[in-house]
Structures are given as C-alpha cells and as structure tokens.
Coordinates of C-alpha atoms and ligand atoms in Angstrom, one line a residue:
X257 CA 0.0 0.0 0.0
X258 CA 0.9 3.2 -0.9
X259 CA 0.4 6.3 1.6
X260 CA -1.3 8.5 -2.0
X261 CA -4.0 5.7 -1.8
X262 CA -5.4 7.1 1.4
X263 CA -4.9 10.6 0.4
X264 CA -6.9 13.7 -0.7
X265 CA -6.1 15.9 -3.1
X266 CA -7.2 19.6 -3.2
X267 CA -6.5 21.5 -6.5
X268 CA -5.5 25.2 -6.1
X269 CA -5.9 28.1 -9.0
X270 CA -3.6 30.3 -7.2
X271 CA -5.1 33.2 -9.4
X272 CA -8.5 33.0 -7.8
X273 CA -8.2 31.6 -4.2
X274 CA -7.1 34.3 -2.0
X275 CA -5.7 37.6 -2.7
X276 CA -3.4 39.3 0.2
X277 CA -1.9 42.4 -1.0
X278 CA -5.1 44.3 -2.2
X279 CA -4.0 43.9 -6.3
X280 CA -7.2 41.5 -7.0
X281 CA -4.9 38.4 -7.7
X282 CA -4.5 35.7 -5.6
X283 CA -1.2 34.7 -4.5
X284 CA 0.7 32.8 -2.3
X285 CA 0.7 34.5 0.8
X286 CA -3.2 34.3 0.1
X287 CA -2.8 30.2 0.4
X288 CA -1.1 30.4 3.3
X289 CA -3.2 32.9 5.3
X290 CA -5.9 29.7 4.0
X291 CA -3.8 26.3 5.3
X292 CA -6.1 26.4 8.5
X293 CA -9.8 26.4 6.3
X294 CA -7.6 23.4 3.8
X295 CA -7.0 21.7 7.3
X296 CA -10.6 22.1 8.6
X297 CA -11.9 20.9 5.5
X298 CA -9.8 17.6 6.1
X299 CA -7.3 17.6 2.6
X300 CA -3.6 16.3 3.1
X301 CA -2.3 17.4 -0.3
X302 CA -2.6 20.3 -2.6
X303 CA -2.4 20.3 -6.3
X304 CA -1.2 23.7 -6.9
X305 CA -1.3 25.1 -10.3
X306 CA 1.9 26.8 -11.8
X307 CA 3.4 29.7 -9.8
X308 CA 6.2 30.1 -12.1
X309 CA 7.7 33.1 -13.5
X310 CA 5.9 33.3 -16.7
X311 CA 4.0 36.3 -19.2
X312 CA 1.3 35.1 -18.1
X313 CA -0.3 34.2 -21.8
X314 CA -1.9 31.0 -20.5
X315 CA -2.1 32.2 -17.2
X316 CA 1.0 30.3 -16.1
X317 CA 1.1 27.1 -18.5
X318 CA 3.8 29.2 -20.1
X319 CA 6.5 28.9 -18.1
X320 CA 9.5 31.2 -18.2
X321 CA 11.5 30.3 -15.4
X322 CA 11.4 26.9 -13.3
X323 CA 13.1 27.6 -10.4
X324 CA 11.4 31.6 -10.2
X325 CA 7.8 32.7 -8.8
X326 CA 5.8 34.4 -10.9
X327 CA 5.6 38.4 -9.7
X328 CA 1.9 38.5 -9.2
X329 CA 1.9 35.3 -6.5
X330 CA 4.7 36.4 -4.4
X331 CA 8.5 35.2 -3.8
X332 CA 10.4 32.2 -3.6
X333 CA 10.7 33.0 -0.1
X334 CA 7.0 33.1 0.2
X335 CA 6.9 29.6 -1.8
X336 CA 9.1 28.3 0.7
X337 CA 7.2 29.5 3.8
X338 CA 3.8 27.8 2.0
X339 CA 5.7 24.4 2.2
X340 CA 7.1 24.9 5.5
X341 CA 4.0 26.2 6.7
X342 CA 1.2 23.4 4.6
X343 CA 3.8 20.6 6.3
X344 CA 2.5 21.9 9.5
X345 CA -1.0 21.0 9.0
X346 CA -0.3 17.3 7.6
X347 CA -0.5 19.1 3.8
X348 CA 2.2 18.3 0.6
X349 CA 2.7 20.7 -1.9
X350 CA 2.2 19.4 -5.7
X351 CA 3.6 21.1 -8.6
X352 CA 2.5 21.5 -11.5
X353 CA 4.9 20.3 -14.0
X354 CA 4.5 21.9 -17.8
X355 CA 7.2 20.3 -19.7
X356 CA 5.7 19.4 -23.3
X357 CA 6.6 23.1 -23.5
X358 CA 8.0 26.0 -22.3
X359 CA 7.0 29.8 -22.7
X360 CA 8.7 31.8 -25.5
X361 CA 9.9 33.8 -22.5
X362 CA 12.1 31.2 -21.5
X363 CA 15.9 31.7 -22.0
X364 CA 16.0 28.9 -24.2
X365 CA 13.5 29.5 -26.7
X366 CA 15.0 32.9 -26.7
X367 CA 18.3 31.3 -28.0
X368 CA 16.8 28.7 -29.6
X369 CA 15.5 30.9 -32.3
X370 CA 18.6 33.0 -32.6
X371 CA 20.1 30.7 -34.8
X372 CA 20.4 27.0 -36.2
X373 CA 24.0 26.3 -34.9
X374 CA 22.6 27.9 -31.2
X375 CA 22.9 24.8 -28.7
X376 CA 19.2 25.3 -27.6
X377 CA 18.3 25.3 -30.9
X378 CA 17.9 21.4 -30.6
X379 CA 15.3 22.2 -27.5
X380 CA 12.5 23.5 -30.1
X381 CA 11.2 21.7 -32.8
X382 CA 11.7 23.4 -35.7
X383 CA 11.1 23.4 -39.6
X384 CA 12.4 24.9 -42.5
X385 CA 10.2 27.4 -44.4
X386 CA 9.8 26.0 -47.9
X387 CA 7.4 28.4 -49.0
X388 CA 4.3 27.2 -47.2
X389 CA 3.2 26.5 -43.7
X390 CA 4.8 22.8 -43.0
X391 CA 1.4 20.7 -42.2
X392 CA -1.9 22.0 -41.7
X393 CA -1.4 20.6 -38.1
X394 CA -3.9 22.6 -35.7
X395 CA -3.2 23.9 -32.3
X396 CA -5.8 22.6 -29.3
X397 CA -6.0 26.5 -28.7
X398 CA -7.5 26.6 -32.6
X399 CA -5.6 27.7 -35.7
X400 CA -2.0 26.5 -36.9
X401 CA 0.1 24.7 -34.6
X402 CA 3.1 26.0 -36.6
X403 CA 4.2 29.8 -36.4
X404 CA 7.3 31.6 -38.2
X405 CA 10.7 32.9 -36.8
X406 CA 12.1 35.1 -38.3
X407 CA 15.8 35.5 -37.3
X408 CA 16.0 31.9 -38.3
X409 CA 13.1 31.7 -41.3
X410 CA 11.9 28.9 -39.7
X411 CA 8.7 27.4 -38.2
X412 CA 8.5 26.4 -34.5
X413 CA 5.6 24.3 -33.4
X414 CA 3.5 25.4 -30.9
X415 CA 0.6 22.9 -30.1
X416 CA -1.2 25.6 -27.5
X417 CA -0.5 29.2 -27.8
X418 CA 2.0 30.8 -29.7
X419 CA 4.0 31.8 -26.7
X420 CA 4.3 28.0 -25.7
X421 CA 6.8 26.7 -28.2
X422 CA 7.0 22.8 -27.5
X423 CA 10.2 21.2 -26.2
X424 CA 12.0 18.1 -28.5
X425 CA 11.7 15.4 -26.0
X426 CA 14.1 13.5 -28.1
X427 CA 17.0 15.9 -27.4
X428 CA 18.4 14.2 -24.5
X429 CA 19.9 17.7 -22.8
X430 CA 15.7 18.6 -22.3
X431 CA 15.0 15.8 -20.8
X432 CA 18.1 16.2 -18.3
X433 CA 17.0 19.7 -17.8
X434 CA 13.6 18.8 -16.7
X435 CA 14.6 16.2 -14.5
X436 CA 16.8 18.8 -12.7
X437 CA 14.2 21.0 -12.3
X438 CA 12.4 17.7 -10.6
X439 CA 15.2 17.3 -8.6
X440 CA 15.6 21.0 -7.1
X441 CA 11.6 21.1 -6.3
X442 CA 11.9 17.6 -4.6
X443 CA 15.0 19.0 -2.6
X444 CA 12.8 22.2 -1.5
X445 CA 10.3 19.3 0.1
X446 CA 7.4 19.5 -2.2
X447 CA 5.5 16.0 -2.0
X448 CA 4.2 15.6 -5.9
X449 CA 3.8 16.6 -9.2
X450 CA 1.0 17.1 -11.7
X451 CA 2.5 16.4 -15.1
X452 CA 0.5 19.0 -17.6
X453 CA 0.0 17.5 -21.3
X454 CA 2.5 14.8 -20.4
X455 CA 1.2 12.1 -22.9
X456 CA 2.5 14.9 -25.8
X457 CA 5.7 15.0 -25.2
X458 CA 6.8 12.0 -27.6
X459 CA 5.4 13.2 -30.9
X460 CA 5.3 11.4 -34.7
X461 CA 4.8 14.5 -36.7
X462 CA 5.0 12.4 -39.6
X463 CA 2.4 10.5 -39.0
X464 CA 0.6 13.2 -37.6
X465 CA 0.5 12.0 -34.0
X466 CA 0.9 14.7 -31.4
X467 CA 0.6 12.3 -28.6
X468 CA 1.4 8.9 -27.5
X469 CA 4.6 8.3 -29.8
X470 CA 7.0 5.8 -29.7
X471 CA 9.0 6.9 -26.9
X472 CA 6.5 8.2 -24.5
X473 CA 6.9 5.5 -22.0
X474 CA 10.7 4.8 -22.5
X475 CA 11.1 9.1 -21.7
X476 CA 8.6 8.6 -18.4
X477 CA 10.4 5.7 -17.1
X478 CA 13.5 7.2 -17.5
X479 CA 12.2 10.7 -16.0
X480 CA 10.6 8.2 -13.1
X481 CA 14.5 6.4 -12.8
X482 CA 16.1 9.8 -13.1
X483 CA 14.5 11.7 -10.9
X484 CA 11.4 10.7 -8.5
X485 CA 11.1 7.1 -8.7
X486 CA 13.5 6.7 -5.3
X487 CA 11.6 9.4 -3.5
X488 CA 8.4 9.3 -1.7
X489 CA 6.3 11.4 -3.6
X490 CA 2.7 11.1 -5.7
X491 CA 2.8 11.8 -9.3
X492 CA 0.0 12.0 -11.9
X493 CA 0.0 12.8 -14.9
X494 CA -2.8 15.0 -17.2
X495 CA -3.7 12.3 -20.0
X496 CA -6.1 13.3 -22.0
X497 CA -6.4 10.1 -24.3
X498 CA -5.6 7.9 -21.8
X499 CA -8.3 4.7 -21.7
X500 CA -7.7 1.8 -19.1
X501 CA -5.6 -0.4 -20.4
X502 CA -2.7 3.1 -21.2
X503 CA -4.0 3.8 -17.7
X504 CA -3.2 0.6 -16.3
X505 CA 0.6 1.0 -18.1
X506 CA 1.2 4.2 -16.4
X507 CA -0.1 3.2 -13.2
X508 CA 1.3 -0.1 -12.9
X509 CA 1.5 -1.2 -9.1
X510 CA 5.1 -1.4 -9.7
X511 CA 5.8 2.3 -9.5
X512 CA 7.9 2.3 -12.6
X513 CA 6.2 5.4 -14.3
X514 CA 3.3 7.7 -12.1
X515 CA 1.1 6.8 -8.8
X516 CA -1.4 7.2 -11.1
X517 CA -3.1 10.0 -14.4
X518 CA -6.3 11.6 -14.7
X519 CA -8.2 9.3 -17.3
X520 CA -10.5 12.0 -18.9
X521 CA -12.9 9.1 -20.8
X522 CA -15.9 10.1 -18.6
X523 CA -15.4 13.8 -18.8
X524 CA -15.3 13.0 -22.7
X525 CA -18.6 11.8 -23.6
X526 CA -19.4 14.1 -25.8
X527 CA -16.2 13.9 -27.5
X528 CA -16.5 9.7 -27.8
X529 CA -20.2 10.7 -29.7
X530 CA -18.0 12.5 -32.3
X531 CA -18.5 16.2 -30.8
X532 CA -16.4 19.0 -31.0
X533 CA -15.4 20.9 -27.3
X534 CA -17.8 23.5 -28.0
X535 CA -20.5 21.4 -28.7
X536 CA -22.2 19.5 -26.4
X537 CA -25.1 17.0 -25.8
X538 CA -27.3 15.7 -22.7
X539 CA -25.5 13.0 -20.5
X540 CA -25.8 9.7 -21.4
X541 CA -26.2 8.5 -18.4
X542 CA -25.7 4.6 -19.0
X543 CA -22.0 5.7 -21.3
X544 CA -20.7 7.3 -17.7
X545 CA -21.6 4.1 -15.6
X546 CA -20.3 1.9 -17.9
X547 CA -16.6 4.3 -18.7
X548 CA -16.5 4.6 -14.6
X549 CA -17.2 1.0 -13.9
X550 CA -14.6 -0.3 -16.5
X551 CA -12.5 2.2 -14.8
X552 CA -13.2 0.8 -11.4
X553 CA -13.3 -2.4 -12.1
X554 CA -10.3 -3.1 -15.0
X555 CA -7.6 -0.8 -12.3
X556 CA -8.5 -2.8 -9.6
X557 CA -5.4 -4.6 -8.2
X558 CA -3.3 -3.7 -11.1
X559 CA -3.3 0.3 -11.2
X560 CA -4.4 3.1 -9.5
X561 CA -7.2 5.9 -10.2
X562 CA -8.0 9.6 -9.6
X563 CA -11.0 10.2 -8.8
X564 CA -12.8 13.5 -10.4
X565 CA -15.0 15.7 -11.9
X566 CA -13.7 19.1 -12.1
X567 CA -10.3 21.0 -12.6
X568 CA -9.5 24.8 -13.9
X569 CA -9.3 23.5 -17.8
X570 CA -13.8 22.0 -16.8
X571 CA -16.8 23.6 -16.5
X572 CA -18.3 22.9 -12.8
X573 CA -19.6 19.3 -12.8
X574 CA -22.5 20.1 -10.8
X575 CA -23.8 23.2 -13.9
X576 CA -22.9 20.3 -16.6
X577 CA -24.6 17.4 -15.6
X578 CA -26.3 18.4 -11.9
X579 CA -29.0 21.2 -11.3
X580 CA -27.0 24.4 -10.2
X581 CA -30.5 26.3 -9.4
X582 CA -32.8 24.8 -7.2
X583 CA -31.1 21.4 -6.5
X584 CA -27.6 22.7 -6.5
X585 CA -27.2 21.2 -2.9
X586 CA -28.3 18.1 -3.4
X587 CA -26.6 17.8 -6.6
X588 CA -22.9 19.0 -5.4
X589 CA -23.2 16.2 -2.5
X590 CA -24.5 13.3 -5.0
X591 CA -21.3 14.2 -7.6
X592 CA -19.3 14.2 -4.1
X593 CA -20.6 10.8 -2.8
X594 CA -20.6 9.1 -6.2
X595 CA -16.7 9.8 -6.7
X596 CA -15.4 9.3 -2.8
X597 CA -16.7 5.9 -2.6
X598 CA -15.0 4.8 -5.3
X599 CA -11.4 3.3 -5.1
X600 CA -9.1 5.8 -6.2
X601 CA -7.7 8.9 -5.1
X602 CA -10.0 12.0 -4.8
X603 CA -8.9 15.2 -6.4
X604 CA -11.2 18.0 -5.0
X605 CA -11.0 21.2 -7.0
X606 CA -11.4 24.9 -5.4
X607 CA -15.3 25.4 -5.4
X608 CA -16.4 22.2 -5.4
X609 CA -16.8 22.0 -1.9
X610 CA -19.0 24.7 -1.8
X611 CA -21.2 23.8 -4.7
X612 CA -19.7 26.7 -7.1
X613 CA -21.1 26.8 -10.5
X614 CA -20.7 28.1 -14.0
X615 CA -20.7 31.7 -14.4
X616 CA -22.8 33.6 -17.0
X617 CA -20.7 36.9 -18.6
X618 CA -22.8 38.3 -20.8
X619 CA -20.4 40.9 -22.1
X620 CA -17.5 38.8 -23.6
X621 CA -14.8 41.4 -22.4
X622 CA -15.2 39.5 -19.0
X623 CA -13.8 36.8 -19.9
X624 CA -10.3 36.1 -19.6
X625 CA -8.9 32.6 -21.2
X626 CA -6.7 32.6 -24.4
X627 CA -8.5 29.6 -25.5
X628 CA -12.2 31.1 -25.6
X629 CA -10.9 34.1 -27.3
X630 CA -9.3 31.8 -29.8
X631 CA -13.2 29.3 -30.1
X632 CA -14.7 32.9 -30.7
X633 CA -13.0 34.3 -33.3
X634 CA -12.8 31.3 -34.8
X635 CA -16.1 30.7 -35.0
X636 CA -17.0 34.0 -36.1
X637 CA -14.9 33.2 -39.3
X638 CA -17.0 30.3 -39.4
X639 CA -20.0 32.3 -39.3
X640 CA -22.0 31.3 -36.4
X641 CA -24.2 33.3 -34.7
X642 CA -22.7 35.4 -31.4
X643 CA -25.7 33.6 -29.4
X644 CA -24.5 30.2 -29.9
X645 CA -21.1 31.0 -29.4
X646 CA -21.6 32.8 -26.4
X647 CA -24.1 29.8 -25.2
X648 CA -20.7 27.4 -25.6
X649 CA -18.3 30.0 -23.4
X650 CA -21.0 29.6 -21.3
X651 CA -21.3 25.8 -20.6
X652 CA -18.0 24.9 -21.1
X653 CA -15.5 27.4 -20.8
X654 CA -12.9 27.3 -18.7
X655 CA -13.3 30.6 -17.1
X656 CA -16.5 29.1 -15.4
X657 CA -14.2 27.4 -12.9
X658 CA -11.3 30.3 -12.4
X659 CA -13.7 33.1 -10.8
X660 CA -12.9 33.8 -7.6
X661 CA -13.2 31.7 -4.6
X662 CA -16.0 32.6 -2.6
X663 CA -15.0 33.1 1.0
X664 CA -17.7 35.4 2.3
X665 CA -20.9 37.6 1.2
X666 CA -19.1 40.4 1.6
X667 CA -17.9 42.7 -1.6
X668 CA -15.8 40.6 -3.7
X669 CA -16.3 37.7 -1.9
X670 CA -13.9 37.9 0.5
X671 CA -11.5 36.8 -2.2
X672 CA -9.9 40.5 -2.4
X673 CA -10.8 44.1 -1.6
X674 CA -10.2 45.4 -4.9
X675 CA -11.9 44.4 -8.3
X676 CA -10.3 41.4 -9.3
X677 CA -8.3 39.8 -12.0
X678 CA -11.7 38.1 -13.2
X679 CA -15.0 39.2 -12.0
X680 CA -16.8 36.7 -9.5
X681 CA -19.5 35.2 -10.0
X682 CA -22.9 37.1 -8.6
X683 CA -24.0 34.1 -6.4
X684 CA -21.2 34.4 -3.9
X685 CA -23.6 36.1 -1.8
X686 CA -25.0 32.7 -1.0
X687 CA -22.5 30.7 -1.8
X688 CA -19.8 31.1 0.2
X689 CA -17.5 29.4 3.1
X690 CA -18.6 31.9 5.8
X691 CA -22.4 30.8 5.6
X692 CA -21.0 26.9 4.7
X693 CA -18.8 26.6 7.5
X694 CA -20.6 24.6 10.5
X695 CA -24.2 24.7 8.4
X696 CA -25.0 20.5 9.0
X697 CA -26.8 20.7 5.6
X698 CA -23.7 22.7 3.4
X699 CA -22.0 20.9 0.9
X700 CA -18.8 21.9 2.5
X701 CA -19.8 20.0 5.8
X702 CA -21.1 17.4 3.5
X703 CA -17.1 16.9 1.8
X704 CA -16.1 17.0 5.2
X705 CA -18.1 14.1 6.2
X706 CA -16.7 12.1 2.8
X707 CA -13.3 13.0 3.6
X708 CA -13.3 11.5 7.3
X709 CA -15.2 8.2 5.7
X710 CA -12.5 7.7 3.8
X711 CA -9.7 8.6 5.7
X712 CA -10.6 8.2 9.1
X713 CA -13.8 5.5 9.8
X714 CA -14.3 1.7 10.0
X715 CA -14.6 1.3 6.4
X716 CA -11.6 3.0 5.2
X717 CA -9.9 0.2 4.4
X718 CA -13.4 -0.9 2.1
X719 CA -13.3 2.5 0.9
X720 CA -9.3 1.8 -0.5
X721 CA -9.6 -1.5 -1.5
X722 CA -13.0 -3.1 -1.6
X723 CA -14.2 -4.7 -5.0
X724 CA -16.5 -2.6 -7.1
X725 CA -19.8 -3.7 -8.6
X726 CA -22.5 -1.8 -10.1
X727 CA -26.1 -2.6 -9.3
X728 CA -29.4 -2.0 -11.1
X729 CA -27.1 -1.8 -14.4
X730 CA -29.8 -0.5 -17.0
X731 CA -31.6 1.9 -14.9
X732 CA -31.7 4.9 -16.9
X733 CA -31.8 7.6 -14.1
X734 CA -29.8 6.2 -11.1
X735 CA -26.3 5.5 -10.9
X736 CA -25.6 2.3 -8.0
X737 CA -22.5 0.3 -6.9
X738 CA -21.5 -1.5 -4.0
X739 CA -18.0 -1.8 -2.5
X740 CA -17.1 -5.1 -0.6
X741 CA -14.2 -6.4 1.5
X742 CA -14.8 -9.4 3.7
X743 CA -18.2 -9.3 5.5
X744 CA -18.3 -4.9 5.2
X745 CA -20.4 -4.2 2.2
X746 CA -21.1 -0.4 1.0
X747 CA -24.1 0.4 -1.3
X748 CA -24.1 3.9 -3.3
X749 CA -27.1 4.7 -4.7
X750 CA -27.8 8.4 -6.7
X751 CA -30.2 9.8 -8.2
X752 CA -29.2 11.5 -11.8
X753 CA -33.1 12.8 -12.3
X754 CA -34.8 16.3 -10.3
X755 CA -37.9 13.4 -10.0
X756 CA -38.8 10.8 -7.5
X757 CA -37.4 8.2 -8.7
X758 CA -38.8 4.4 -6.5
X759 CA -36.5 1.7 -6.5
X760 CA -37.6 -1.9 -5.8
X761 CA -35.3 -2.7 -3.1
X762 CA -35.0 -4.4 -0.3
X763 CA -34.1 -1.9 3.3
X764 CA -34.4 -4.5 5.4
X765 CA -31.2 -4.5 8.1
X766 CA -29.6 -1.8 6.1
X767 CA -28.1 1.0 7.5
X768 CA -27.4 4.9 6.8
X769 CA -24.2 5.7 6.5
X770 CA -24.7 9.3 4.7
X771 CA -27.4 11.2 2.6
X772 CA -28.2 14.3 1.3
X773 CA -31.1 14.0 2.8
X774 CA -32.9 12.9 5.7
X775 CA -33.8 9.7 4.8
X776 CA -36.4 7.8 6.4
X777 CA -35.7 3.7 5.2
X778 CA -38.6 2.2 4.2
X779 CA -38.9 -2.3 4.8
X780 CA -40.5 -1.7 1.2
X781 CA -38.6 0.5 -1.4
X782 CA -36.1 2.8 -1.6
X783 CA -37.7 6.4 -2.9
X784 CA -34.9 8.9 -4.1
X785 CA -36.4 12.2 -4.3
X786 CA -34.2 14.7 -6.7
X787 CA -30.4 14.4 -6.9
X788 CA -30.5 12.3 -3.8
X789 CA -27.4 10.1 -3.0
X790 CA -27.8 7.7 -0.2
X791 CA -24.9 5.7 1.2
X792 CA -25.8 2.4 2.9
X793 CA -24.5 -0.1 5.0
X794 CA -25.0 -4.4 4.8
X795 CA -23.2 -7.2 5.2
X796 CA -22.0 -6.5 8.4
X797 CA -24.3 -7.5 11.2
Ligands
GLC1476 C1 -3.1 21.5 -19.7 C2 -3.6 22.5 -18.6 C3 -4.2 23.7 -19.3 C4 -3.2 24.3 -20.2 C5 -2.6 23.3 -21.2 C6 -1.3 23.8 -21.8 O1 -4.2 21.0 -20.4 O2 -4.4 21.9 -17.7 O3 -4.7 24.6 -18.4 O4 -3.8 25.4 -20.9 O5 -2.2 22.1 -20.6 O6 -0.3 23.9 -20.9
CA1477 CA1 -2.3 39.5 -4.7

C-alpha cells in the first residue's frame, strides 16, 4: 500500500483563491493565510497550479523560469514558507509540471531561435520554411500549430498558444533539464507533481501523431528512474487520451512510471459521440456508468485511479450534468458521494466544496482565457451566430471554474478588496465558506463528512480497496454500486433525475451511512427524491 491511496487531493488556482496584498490576484501569501480552512476541510495534499515566473499568456502554463515565482503570487521565499507552513498541518505541496513546452519567454527559446548552430536550438522543434506552412497541423487552442521565426526563417511548433513553443523530448539535454528542475523542487520538500499534457511529449509528426509516440513511456520511465522514482512522492500525470488499459501501463503497481493519471474518458462523452469541445449534448447517463465502472473495475489490483469531476481547464460538474439552481445542494453532495466511494484517489477542485457553478458573462470582455478568445474568433470566421457561441463559453468554458473563490458575502467575496483579475461570480452572496462553515446541511460540511469516511472511519480500508460492482445496471436515471471487502459491504445509490425516482429494493437490516437528505428507510422500497445520494450499509451485522 501506498500512503497516496489514502490521500486527498485539493487542486489550487492560485489566481483566484485568495488575494493578500489588495492587487485582486490571488497569491501565495493568500494560500497560506488559508492552510487552517484546507486543514478544517480535512485535505492532506494540494495540487497547486503553476506559480512560475511566466507572461502570463496562458495564465501560467507558459512557463518562463522553473526555479522563479511568478511576480503576481509572491516570492520564492513566500513559496518556501507555503511548504514549510502546509507541512505543519499534515498538507504536501504538488507542482504542477508543464514540460511538453516552455514559454517563449524562456531563455531557451530565446536562443533557440537566434540561430540554427545555437545549442538550444535542438530544444525547439523546428522546420524549415519551404514556402508554405509545413502541415496544416492545428493547435488545441485553434488555428495552426506552426508559427514563423524570423531571425531563423523557420517554423517552430506550438501545439497551445504561440507563446508556448513545444520542447523536442528527443534531445536528450531537455529531458536532463527537466529532470533537474524535478530534482531541485523535490530537494525544496514538495511532496508531488502534476505532469501537464504529459502524454504529448513523444510526438510522430509524420504520421501526424501529437501524442502517445513511440518513446513516451521509455522518456517517463527514464524521467521516473532519473529523478522521482527513489523518493516518496505522488505523481499523476494529465492524460487526455488515456483509456484503461494506457491507464493501467502508467499506473502499474510497480511504480515504474506515475502513482497514477487523470483518465478524462468520462469527462469526454461528448467527445466519444464525435462532438467537438464547443458542442455539447445531454449526459448519457448509461456511457458514464459503464466508462467509470470499466474504470473501477479493469484498475483494480493492477493500477491506480484519480477520482474527479472538475479541474480549472472544466466547466463545474455540478452546472454540466447536476442542477445548479434549485437542487444545486443536493446535486454538489450526490457528484461528491458518487466519486469518494470509489477506489481511487479523490482530487477535489477549489469550489467544489462549496457547490460553485458556471458563471454567465454576458459581455465577452469578462472573460479572460486565451482559449475562448481563440473558439470565438474562430467561429465567427466560421460564421456562427454570437448567441451560440456565447451559449458554448458559457457551458464549457474554462473561465466558469477560475472566478474567484468565494470566501464570504461580503464585496468581492472575500477573495480581495479590490476588483479582481476576473469578476466573480454574482452568487457568492449565497454561496460562500462563511455561511457553509458549520451549516450541518452545506456541501462543505457534507465533503467533510466524505473525507473523514475515507480517511478516518471503520470502512476506510473498504473504501481503499474493496471490490467494485454496479447494481441496477440498466436503470436509466440512477447511478448504483456496492463496494465489498470481507463481510463490510457499502451500497451507493444516486439519483441523476430532479424526480422521484422508486426503487424496488429491499431496506431491510440496512443501514445509513450518509445522505443528502434525511432519509427515512422504508422495509419496502427505496424512494430517491431529486439528486438524492444515499450511502448504505449491509453485510456486516
Ligand atoms: C493543460 C492545462 C491547461 C493548459 C494546457 C497547456 O491541459 O491543464 O490549463 O492550458 O495544458 O499547458
Ligand atoms: Ca495579490
């Protein structure tokens, strides 16, 4: 057993969780002043998103320095007081590692494009300008993945922004670089890493294939030998077309490559139907329990999984697929119990313990994320209407999940005194930790409760290792599993619908455990009213 298996990850957007020096951006002196509320809520490790130096294009996923803090979070002094201080309350300190590329800030992309016979040349990829663009390869961020240099007259791929040039993996001095910079953070005491984009860094631009190439897993296991693999740390990496069985590769038990990735193929639904991003299409309910059961039940005893449903690249799980108006409680809690039961790691991100939704901007110059600004005025060329565009920022945008944290009801939700970076959203006047904290019935008591259960109760060790099985498979609305391990069993049970939903079931000598509401058993049926999740215990009488 690994001490990640029992853990609980909390995902910071240092941007928008806690301003302290009155300039509306959050920052590290912020997190700090907020270790005792992380504490309270019951997390032992925090995911924090980069707080390099960078420009800033991609707020901080172009990264300029790797051993600097970006000016607008604080110092490296600061950076060392948050680990010193986060180790005080039982919390590790993640990084997040962006390594598929670097920002065109960086010193080596600054002499990489100087000239071809510069030694960091080699650290780019690069390719001569015959004329015409070299592929019609597209960025994720939209349009060309390929932008000129001048001083050289070459191309330089960039598969996200054009200030995030892509690092050749294959040149052995970047990979020796970037294990360093593991190396340093690990010496500084930090406890994990989040690899960003790390199933792109072995590319086959020849065969058109910006992920998974040949060497991906030789460069990771080396990266794992060079650097991490004899330290005690958590690592997962940011996969986007990861499926089980490339899950159970980079999670193998044997800790040869990560503790464990982010498998997106339940957040990708929509996507697996053939739709773009932007696009989007109601939940198919029985897709998600069958993706998440092969998940559960393909990993178990031979990988490892994180457990999730939103990060600062998501809309808020709980606006997608919940009811973030009049069940918004109930919803939050059933997403909640539906993913802590499960065997994996929990990754919580800011705002989800509150219930946080979407936001709605109708005036686009709120918005802030260089990838939107890229959807819209591509899809203006396209010609579709401002309406529909504006009706895909606001479902699935990332911004929805980087406005500010809401701390209180008072101006700016407690987040800042002065405007900030990114408005927040208009609900924080009910929606925040001040009115959450100690409320029995608040979803941030609620998390609390799930977080104990798994880290601190009788069925703990169910809760980390028990086999998964779902029940009432073809039910179109509810979404059931049980956990067992020895005579303990656990019984999940949610409802998807904002209906009653009666289930034929028997209640007899069943217990309890936890519900989002208060349930009254009947020896008949089991009726879930709207969004209702209701944990129960068998077996073990
Ligand atoms: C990852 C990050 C995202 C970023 C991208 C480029 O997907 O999560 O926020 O824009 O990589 O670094
Ligand atoms: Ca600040």
């Amino acid at each position: 057993m690994y001490w990640w298996q029992e853990s609980v990850v909390y995902q910071i957007y240092p941007r928008s969780f806690k301003d302290s020096n009155h300039d509306g951006i959050g920052d590290l002196q912020g997190i700090i002043s907020k270790l005792p509320y992380l504490h309270y809520l019951g997390v032992d490790m925090i995911w924090l998103c980069p707080v390099y130096a960078s420009p800033n294009e991609d707020n901080g996923y172009d990264i300029s320095d790797y051993f600097d803090i970006m000016r607008d979070f604080g110092s490296m002094a600061d950076m060392d007081q948050l680990i010193a201080e986060a180790k005080h309350f039982g919390i590790g300190i993640m990084m997040d590692i962006v390594a598929n590329h670097t920002s065109s800030e960086h010193a080596w992309f600054k002499e990489a494009k100087k000239s071809k016979n510069n030694p960091y040349h080699a650290y780019y990829i690069f390719k001569e300008n015959l004329g015409e663009i070299p592929s019609d390869l597209q960025s994720i961020f939209l349009g060309s993945a390929w932008e000129l240099s001048p001083d050289t007259n070459e191309f330089y791929l960039h598969m996200f922004a054009k200030g995030q040039p892509d690092l050749n993996w294959d040149h052995k001095s970047v990979r020796d670089a970037i294990y360093q910079i593991l190396n340093w953070w690990m010496d500084k005491g930090i406890k994990g890493f989040r690899f960003d984009v790390i199933d792109m860094i072995s590319k086959d631009l020849d065969k058109k294939k910006i992920s998974d190439g040949p060497n991906l897993h030789t460069y990771i296991t080396e990266m794992n030998q060079k650097s991490y693999g004899s330290r005690d740390v958590l690592t997962v990496g940011e996969t986007w077309g990861a499926t089980v069985e490339k899950a159970l590769k980079y999670s193998n038990l044997d800790g040869s490559e990560f503790s464990m990735i982010f498998n997106f193929s339940h957040i990708l639904l929509d996507q697996a139907q053939g739709k773009e991003k932007w696009d989007f299409i109601d939940l198919d309910l029985l897709s998600l329990k069958r993706v998440l059961a092969e998940q559960q039940i393909q990993m178990h005893g031979r990988g490892w999984n994180s457990l999730f449903w939103n990060n600062h690249d998501l809309p808020r799980i709980v606006s997608r697929w919940g009811n973030d108006k009049e069940y918004r409680v109930q919803s939050s809690k059933m997403f909640g119990t539906l993913s802590h039961f499960m065997q994996g790691t929990p990754y919580i991100y800011q705002g989800e313990e509150l219930g946080m939704t979407n936001v709605v901007f109708e005036d686009l110059n709120d918005y802030r994320d260089i990838e939107t600004f890229n959807m819209i005025n591509q899809r203006l060329n396209q010609g579709y209407e401002m309406n529909s565009i504006l009706d895909s920022i606001h479902k699935i945008g990332r911004d929805n999940a980087r406005t500010p944290f809401q701390w209180s009801s008072q101006a700016h939700a407690g987040f800042s005194d002065v405007e900030p970076w990114i408005k927040v959203n208009p609900n924080y006047i009910d929606i925040n930790v001040e009115k959450q904290m100690h409320d029995q019935d608040s979803v941030l008591e609620y998390y609390r409760k799930l977080i104990k259960l798994r880290k601190n109760s009788e069925y703990q060790d169910l809760i980390r290792d028990g086999d998964f099985e779902l029940m009432y498979e073809d039910h179109p609305d509810v979404f059931a599993y049980n956990r067992k391990l020895g005579s303990q069993r656990l019984e999940v049970i949610c409802n998807f619908h904002g209906k009653v939903i009666t289930l034929p079931y028997s209640t007899k000598s069943k217990r309890v455990l936890l519900s989002n509401y208060e349930e009254v058993l009947d020896q008949q049926d089991l009726v879930l009213r709207p969004y209702a999740a209701i944990v129960l215990t068998a077996g073990d009488e």
